[in-house]
XYZ file of C-alpha atoms in Angstrom:
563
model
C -22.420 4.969 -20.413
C -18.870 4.791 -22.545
C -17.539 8.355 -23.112
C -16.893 9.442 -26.646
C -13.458 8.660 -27.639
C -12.944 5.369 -24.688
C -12.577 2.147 -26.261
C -13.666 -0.924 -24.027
C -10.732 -3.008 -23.420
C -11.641 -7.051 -23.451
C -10.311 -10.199 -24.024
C -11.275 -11.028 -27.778
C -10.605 -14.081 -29.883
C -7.803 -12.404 -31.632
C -9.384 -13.569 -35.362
C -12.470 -11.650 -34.331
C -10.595 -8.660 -33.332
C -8.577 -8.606 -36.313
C -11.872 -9.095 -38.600
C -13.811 -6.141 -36.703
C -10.872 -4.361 -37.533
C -10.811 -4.775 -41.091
C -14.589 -3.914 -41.481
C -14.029 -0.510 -39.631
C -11.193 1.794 -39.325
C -11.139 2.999 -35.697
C -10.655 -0.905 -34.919
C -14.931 -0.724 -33.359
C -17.481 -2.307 -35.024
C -21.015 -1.269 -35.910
C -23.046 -3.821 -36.671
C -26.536 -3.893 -37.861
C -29.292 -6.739 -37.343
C -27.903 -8.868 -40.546
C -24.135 -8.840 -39.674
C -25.003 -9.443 -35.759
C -26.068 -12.746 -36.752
C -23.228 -13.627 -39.046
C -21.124 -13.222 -36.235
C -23.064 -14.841 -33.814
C -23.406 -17.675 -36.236
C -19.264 -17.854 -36.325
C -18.570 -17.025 -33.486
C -21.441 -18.681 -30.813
C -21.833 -15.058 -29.936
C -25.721 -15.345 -28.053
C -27.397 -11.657 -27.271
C -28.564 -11.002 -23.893
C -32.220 -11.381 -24.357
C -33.341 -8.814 -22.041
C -31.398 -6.317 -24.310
C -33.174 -3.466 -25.604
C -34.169 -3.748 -29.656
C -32.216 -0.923 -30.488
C -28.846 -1.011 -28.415
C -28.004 -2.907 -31.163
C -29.935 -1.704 -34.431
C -27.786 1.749 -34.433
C -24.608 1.368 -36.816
C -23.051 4.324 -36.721
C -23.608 4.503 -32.835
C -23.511 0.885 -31.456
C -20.430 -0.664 -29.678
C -19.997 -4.398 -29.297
C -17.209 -5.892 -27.327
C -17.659 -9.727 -26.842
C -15.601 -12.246 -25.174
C -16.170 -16.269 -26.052
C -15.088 -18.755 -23.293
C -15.657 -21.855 -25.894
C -14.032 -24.546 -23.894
C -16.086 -23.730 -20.694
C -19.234 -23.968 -22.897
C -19.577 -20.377 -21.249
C -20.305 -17.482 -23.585
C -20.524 -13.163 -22.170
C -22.054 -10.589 -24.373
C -21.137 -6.887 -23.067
C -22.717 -4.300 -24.757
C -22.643 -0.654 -24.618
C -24.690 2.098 -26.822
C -23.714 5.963 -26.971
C -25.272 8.756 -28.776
C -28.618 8.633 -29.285
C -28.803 4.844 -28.793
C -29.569 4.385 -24.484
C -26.623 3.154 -22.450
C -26.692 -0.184 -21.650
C -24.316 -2.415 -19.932
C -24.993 -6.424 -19.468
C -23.227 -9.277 -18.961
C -24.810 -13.062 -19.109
C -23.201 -16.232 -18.399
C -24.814 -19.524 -20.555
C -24.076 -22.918 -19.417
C -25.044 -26.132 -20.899
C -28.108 -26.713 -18.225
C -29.160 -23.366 -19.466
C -28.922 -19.622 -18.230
C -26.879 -18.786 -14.937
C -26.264 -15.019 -13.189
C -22.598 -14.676 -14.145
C -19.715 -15.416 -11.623
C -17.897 -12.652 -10.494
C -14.395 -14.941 -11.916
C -15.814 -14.462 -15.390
C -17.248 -10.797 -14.436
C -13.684 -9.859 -13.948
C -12.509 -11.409 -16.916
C -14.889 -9.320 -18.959
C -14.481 -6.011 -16.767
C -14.910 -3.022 -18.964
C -12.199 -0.456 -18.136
C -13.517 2.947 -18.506
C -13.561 6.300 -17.150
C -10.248 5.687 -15.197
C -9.211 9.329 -15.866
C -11.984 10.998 -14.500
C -12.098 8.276 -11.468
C -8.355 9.043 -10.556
C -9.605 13.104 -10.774
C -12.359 11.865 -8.190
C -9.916 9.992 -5.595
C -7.081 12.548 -5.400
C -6.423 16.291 -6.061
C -4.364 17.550 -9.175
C -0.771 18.441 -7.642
C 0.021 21.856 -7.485
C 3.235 21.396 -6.373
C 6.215 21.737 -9.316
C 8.462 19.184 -9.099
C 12.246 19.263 -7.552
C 15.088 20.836 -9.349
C 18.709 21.023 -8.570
C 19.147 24.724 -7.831
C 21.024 26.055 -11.246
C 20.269 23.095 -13.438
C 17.167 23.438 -15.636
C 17.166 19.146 -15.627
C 15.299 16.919 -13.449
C 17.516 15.810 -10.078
C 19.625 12.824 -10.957
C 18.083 9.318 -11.076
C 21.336 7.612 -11.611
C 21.123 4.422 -9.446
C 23.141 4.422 -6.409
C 24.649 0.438 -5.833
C 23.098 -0.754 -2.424
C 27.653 -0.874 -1.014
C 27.245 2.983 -1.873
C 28.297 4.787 1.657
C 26.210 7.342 2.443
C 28.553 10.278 2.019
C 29.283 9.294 -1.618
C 25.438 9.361 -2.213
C 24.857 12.624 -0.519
C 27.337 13.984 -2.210
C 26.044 13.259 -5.644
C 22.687 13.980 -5.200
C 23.107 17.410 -3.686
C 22.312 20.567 -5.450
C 23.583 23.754 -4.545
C 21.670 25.890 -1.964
C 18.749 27.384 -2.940
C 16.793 29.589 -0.366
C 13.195 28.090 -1.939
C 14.027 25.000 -0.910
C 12.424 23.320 2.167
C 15.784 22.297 3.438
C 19.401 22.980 3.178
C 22.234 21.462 1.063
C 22.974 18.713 3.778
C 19.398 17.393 4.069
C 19.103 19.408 7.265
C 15.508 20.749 7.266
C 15.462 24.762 6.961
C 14.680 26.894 10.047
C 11.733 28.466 8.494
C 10.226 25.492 7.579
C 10.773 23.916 10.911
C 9.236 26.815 12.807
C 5.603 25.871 10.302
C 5.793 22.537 10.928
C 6.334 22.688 14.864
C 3.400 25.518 15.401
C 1.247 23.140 13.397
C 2.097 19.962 15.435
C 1.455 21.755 18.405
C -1.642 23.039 17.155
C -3.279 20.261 15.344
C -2.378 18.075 18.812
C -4.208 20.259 20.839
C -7.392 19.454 18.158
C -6.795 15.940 18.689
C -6.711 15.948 22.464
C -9.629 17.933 22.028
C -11.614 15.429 20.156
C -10.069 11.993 21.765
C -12.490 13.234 24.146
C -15.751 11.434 22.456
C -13.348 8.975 20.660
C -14.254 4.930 21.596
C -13.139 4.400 24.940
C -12.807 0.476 24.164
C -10.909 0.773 20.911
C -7.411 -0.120 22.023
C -5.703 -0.762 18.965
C -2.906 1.193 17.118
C -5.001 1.587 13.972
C -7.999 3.184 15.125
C -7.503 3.503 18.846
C -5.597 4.183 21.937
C -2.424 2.463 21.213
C -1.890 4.828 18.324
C -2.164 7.816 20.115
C 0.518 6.338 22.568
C 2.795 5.535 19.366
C 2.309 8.955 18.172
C 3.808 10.320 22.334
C 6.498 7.848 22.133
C 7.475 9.258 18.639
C 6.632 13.117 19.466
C 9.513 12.024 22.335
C 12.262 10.481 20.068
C 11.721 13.914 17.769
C 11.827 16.723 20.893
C 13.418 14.631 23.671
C 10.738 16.697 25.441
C 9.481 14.195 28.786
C 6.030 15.635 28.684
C 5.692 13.548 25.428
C 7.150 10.383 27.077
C 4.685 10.541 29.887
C 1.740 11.429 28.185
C 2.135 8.276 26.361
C 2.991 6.175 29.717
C -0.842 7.766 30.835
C -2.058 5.806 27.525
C -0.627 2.776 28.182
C -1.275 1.547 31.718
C -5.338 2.914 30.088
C -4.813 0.469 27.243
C -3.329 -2.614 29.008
C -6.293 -2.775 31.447
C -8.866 -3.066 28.101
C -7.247 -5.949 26.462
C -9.655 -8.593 25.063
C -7.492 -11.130 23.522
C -9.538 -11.395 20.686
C -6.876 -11.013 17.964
C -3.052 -10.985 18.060
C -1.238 -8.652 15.416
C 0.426 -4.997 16.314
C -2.321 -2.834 14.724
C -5.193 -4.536 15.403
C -4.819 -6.758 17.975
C -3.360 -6.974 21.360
C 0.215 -7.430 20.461
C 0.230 -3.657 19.278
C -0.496 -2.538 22.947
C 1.674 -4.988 24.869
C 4.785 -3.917 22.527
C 4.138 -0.331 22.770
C 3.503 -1.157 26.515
C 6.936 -2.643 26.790
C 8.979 -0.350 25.205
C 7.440 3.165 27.130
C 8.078 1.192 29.968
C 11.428 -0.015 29.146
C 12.203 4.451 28.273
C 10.841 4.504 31.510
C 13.371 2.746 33.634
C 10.656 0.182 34.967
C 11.818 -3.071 33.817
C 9.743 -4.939 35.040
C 6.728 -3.750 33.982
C 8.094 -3.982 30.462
C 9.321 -7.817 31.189
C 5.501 -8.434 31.713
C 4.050 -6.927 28.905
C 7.001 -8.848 26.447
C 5.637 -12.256 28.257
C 2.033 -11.375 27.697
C 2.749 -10.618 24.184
C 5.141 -13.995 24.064
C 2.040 -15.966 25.172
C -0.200 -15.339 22.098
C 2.237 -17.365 19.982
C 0.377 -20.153 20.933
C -2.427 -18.582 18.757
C -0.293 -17.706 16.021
C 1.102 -21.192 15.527
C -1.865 -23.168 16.074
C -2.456 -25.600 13.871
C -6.135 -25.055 13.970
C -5.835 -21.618 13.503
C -7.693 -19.717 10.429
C -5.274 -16.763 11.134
C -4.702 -15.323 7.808
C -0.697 -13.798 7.147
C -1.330 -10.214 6.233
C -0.098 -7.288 7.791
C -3.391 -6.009 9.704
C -5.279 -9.091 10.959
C -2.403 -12.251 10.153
C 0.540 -13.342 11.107
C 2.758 -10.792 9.844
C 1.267 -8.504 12.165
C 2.335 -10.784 15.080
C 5.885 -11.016 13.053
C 5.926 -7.308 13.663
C 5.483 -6.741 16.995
C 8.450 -8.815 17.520
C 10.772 -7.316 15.205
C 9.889 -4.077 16.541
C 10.735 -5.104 20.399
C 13.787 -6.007 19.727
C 14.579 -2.957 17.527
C 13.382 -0.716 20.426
C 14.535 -2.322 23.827
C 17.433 -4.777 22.257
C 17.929 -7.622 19.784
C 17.283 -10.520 22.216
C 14.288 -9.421 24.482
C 12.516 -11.880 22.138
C 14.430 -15.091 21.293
C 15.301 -16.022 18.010
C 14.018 -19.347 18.301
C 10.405 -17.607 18.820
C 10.765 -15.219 15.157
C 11.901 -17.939 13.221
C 9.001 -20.228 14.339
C 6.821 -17.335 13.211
C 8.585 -16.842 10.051
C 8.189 -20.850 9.360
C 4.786 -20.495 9.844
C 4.380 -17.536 7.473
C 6.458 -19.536 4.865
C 4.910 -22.713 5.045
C 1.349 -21.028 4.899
C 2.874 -19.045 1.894
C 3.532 -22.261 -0.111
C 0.695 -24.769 0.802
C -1.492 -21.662 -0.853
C 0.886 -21.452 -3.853
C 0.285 -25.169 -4.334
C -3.238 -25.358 -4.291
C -3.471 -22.552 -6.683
C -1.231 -24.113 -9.128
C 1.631 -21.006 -8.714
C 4.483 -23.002 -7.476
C 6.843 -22.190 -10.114
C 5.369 -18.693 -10.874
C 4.793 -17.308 -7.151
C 6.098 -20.076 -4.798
C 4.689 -18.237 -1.852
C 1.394 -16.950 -2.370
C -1.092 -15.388 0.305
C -5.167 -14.822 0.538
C -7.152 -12.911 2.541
C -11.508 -13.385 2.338
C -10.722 -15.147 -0.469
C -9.030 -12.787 -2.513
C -5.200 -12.582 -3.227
C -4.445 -8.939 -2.337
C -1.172 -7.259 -3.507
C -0.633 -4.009 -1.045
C 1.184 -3.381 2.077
C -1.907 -3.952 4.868
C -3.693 -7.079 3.269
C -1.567 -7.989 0.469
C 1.522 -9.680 -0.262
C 3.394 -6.857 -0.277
C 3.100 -6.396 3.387
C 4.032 -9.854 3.522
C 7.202 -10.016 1.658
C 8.663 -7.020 3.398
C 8.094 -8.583 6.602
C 10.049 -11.699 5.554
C 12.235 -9.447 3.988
C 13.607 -7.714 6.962
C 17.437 -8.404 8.712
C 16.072 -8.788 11.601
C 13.505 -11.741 10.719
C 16.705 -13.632 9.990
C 14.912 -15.678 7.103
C 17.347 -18.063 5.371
C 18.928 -16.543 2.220
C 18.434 -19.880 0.121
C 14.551 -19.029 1.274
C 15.199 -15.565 -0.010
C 16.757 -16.354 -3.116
C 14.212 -19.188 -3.813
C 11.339 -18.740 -2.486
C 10.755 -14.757 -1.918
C 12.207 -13.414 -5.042
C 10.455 -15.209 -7.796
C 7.410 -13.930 -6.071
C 8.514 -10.384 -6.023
C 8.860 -10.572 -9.201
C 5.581 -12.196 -9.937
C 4.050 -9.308 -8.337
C 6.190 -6.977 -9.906
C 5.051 -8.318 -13.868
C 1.430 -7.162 -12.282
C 2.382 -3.273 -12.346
C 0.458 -0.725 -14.718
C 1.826 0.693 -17.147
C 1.317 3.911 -14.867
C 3.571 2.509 -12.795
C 0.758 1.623 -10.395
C -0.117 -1.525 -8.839
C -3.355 -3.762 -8.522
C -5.328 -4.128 -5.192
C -5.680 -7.700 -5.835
C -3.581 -9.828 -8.565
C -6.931 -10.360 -10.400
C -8.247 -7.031 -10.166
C -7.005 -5.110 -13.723
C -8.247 -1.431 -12.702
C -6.144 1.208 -11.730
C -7.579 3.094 -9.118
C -5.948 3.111 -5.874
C -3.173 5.103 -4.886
C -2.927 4.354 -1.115
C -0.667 2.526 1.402
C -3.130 -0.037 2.044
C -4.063 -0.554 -1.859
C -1.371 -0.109 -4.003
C 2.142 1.931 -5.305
C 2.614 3.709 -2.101
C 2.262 0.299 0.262
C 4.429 -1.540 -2.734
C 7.560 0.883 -3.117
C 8.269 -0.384 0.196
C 8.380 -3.803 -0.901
C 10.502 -3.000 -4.067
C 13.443 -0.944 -1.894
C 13.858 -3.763 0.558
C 14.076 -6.335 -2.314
C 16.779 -4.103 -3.837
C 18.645 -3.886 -0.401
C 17.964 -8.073 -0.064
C 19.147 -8.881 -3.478
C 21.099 -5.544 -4.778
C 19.908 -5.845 -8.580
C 18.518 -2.524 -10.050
C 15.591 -3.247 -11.504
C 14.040 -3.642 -8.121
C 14.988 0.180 -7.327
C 13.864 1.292 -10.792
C 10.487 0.110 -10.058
C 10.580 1.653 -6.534
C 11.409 5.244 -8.491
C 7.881 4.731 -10.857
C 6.271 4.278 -7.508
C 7.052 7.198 -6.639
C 6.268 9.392 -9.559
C 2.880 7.497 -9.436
C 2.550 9.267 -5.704
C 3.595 12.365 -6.560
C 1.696 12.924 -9.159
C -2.182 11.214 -7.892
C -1.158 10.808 -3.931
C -2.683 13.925 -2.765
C -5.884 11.926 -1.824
C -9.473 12.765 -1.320
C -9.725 10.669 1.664
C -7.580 12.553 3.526
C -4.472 13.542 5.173
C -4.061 9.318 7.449
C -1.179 7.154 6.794
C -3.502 3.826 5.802
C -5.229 5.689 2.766
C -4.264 9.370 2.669
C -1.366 12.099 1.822
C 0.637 11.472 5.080
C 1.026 7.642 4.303
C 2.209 8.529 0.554
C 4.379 11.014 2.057
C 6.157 8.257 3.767
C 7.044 6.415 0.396
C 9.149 9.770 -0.176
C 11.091 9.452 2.966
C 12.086 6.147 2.494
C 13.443 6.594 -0.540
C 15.275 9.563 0.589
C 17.257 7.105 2.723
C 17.793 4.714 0.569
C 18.871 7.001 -2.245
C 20.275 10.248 -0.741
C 18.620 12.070 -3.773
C 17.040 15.169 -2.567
C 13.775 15.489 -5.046
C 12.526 12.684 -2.570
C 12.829 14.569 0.421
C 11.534 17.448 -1.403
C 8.562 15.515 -2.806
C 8.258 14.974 1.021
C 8.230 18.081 1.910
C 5.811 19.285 -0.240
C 3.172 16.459 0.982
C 3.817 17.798 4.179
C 2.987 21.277 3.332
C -0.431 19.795 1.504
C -0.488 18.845 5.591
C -0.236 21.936 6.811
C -3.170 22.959 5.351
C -5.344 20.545 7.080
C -8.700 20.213 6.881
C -8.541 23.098 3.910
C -9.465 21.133 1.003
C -12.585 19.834 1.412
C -11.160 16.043 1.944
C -13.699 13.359 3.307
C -13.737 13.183 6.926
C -12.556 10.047 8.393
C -14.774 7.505 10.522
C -12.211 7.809 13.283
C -10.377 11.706 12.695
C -8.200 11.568 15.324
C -6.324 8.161 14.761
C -3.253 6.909 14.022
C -4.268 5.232 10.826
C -7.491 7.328 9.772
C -7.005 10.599 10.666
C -5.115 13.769 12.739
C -2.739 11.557 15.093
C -1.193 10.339 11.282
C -0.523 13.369 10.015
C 1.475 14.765 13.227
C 3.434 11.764 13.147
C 4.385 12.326 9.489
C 5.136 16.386 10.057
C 7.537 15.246 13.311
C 9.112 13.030 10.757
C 9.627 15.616 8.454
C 11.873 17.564 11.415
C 13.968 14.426 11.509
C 14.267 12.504 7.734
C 17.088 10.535 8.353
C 15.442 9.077 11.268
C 11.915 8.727 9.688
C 10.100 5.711 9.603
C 6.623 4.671 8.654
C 4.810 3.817 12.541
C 4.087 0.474 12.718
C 4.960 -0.797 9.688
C 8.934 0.231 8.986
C 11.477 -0.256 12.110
C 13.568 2.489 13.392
C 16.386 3.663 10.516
C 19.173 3.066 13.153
C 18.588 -0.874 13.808
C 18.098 -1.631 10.576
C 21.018 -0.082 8.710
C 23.061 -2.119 11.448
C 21.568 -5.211 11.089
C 21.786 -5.064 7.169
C 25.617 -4.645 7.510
C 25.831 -7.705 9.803
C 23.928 -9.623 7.386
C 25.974 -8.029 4.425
């Protein structure tokens, strides 16, 4: 049913639109029987013959938004009827050999965008949260863009307010005492829940999504944050669980069995046992055969692709040291990424537009975990040590293809065809593509890039308090890490305060009534997310988004190598 005062939004012949307007003010028409088939006469407009008599026979009620497809010989009727008239919704493909269901290529074409409001009110909570001030300035914080050769100091400095006791943290970033004390209690307690409940939790599910490596990543992070050995071991007691389970069955760090042998490694390697961790590295060195198989129908996203296998590399050598995996084995990877990228791009006709263009079950997905965003940042990172004539090239023009695809909320699409605005999640879009957008600012140092990054995140701060729940794939602790990245790259401190508040939505958990997860204690899904967020939130300089973002501190030295 269209509520009052929506307007269905299609693609018209424009003289049609332009004549509907003229015969009614509100830019609508109402037609009656007579002037239905003048149109349809002008027009090869055809009714849905299944329609009911009087969807259409109302004037002052009746809505008709048509789309014509003349040089397919295909032709879509979509009506809709308010009021007193029933509502009615139907779309109908014709062909020349007569009457087919329609496609869902053409459905999407003719998708009726309405309700989006109330359907954003249904996904995530209103904010109650005001928004960061500088202490003593009635003005928004500063959004003046900082140049990527900005040191740190200089940024700090110019983004700082003056200390105000309200705030979360203190002048130099430094989170405040009070606020630490909350968020520690509530670590410790919400980790005793989880323990609690890993108890019934799939014994076979191994992976760092939805399983045991997770809760291991969430140890070997509790340890970088408290230095506390307890935390270190307890993740060691995960590990040597995990690597006896393996199946081999896929290869990438959060769902496969690279996520497990690189976690595996690196406690190890924290763990003074080097030769344990030499194993694991080989064992995950030995599924590039799988990755780089010819035969292969490994896709390149994040979760399930070859990015995923990109990552687990990336992130060894970030952890234990820049050659415990040769470069000769990344940029193999990264070939095959590239190559996979452009063969795709070709048969879709998008060379010039999107030169390196990526599908997953068929559709061409835009966010962080099956998208192209995920993609691009992977390529994207100093320590993939792509080619910066393939940067320039091949990875920017399709940045910037996906970037032409944002909202005008400032949102982005699941899919490049997909035209509603709905999700607000890492996995589905703003939060999972800020990330992209502030590593193609720090790879090619032109504003706009940052710009978009900053509508990301007023996007998330104003609809990322989800409904699904407090994870990092699709909930408030996986927005909250779109705040802390942007805190490092911009030193402004409404991000880390925008942070901070998320986090305090956290601390609440389990108070709002949000869906419960099909896996509550995970990494991904549920509890283990959240902790690993609030530990972050002790340490924001040295945040980072778990397996997904490498550690701050390899990074910002490889980018000055590089630079």
């Amino acid at each position: 049913m269209v509520p009052a005062g929506q307007r269905a939004r299609m693609s018209l012949p424009s003289e049609f639109v332009n004549k509907c307007r003229s015969d009614n003010s509100d830019g609508l028409t109402c037609l009656g029987k007579g002037r239905r088939e003048d149109i349809h006469r002008k027009w090869g407009i055809r009714e849905y013959p299944q329609a009911p008599e009087n969807s259409l026979v109302c004037p002052s009620q009746a809505l008709i938004a048509a789309a014509v497809l003349r040089p397919l010989k295909r032709v879509a009727v979509i009506i809709a009827g308010w009021g007193v008239c029933p509502a009615w919704l139907a779309v109908r493909r014709w062909e020349d050999r007569g009457q087919a269901e329609m496609g869902e290529g053409m459905s999407k074409r003719l998708k009726v965008q309405l309700g989006s409001e109330a359907e954003m009110e249904e996904r995530a909570f209103n904010n109650p949260y005001p928004d960061y001030q500088p202490y003593g300035n009635t003005a928004s914080a500063s959004t003046t863009l900082p140049t990527p050769s900005d040191s740190e100091d200089n940024r700090c400095s110019s983004a700082s307010p003056q200390r105000d006791d309200s705030l979360p943290f203190e002048s130099d970033g430094q989170i405040s005492s009070y606020f630490n004390k909350k968020i520690t209690s509530k670590i410790k307690d919400l980790l005793q829940q989880m323990e609690e409940g890993l108890k019934t939790a799939d014994p076979h599910d191994c992976s760092a999504y939805t399983g045991w490596t997770g809760i291991a990543l969430l140890y070997v992070q509790l340890y970088r944050v408290t230095k506390e050995p307890t935390h270190l071991q307890r993740s060691l007691d995960y590990v040597k669980r995990i690597l006896r389970n393996l199946n081999g069955r896929r290869v990438t760090f959060l769902c496969g069995d690279a996520g497990p042998l690189a976690v595996g490694a690196v406690v190890y390697h924290k763990m003074k046992n080097d030769s344990e961790s030499k194993e694991c590295v080989a064992k995950l060195l030995q599924l590039q055969r799988i990755v780089l198989a010819s035969e292969s129908d490994l896709p390149d996203e994040l979760l399930y692709g070859r990015s995923g296998y990109l990552y687990a590399l990336l992130y060894l050598n970030t952890e234990i040291g820049p050659e415990t995996v040769p470069q000769s084995v990344i940029k193999e990877v990264v070939e095959s990424i590239i190559q996979s990228g452009k063969n795709f791009s070709k048969e879709e006709r998008k060379t010039e537009r999107c030169p390196l263009l990526y599908q997953w079950h068929r559709k061409q997905y835009v966010g962080a975990a099956h998208g192209v965003a995920g993609i691009y940042y992977m390529l994207m990172q100093p320590a993939a040590n792509v080619d910066q004539e393939i940067l320039m090239e091949l990875l920017k023009p399709s940045i910037d293809y996906v970037r032409h695809k944002k909202f005008r909320s400032g949102n982005y699409p699941s899919s490049l065809s997909n035209e509603t605005d709905r999700l607000v999640h890492w996995c589905h879009g703003a939060p999972g593509v800020i990330h992209m957008l502030m590593q193609a600012y720090k790879v090619f140092k032109e504003d706009k890039y940052l710009k978009d990054a900053m509508e990301c995140s007023d996007v998330i701060w104003q609809r990322g308090l989800l409904r699904k729940g407090y994870g990092i794939c699709h909930g408030t602790a996986g927005n909250g890490y779109s705040f802390l990245s942007l805190y490092h790259l911009t030193q402004d401190k409404k991000y880390l305060y925008r942070a901070c508040k998320f986090a305090e939505w956290c601390l609440d958990y389990g108070a709002h009534g949000c869906r419960i997860p099909d896996r509550p204690y995970s990494l991904f899904e549920g509890m283990a997310g959240a902790i690993h967020f609030l530990s972050d939130i002790l340490v924001p300089e040295k945040s980072h988004f778990p397996a997904f973002e490498l550690s701050p501190q390899m990074k910002e030295n490889k980018e000055k190598q590089s630079s």
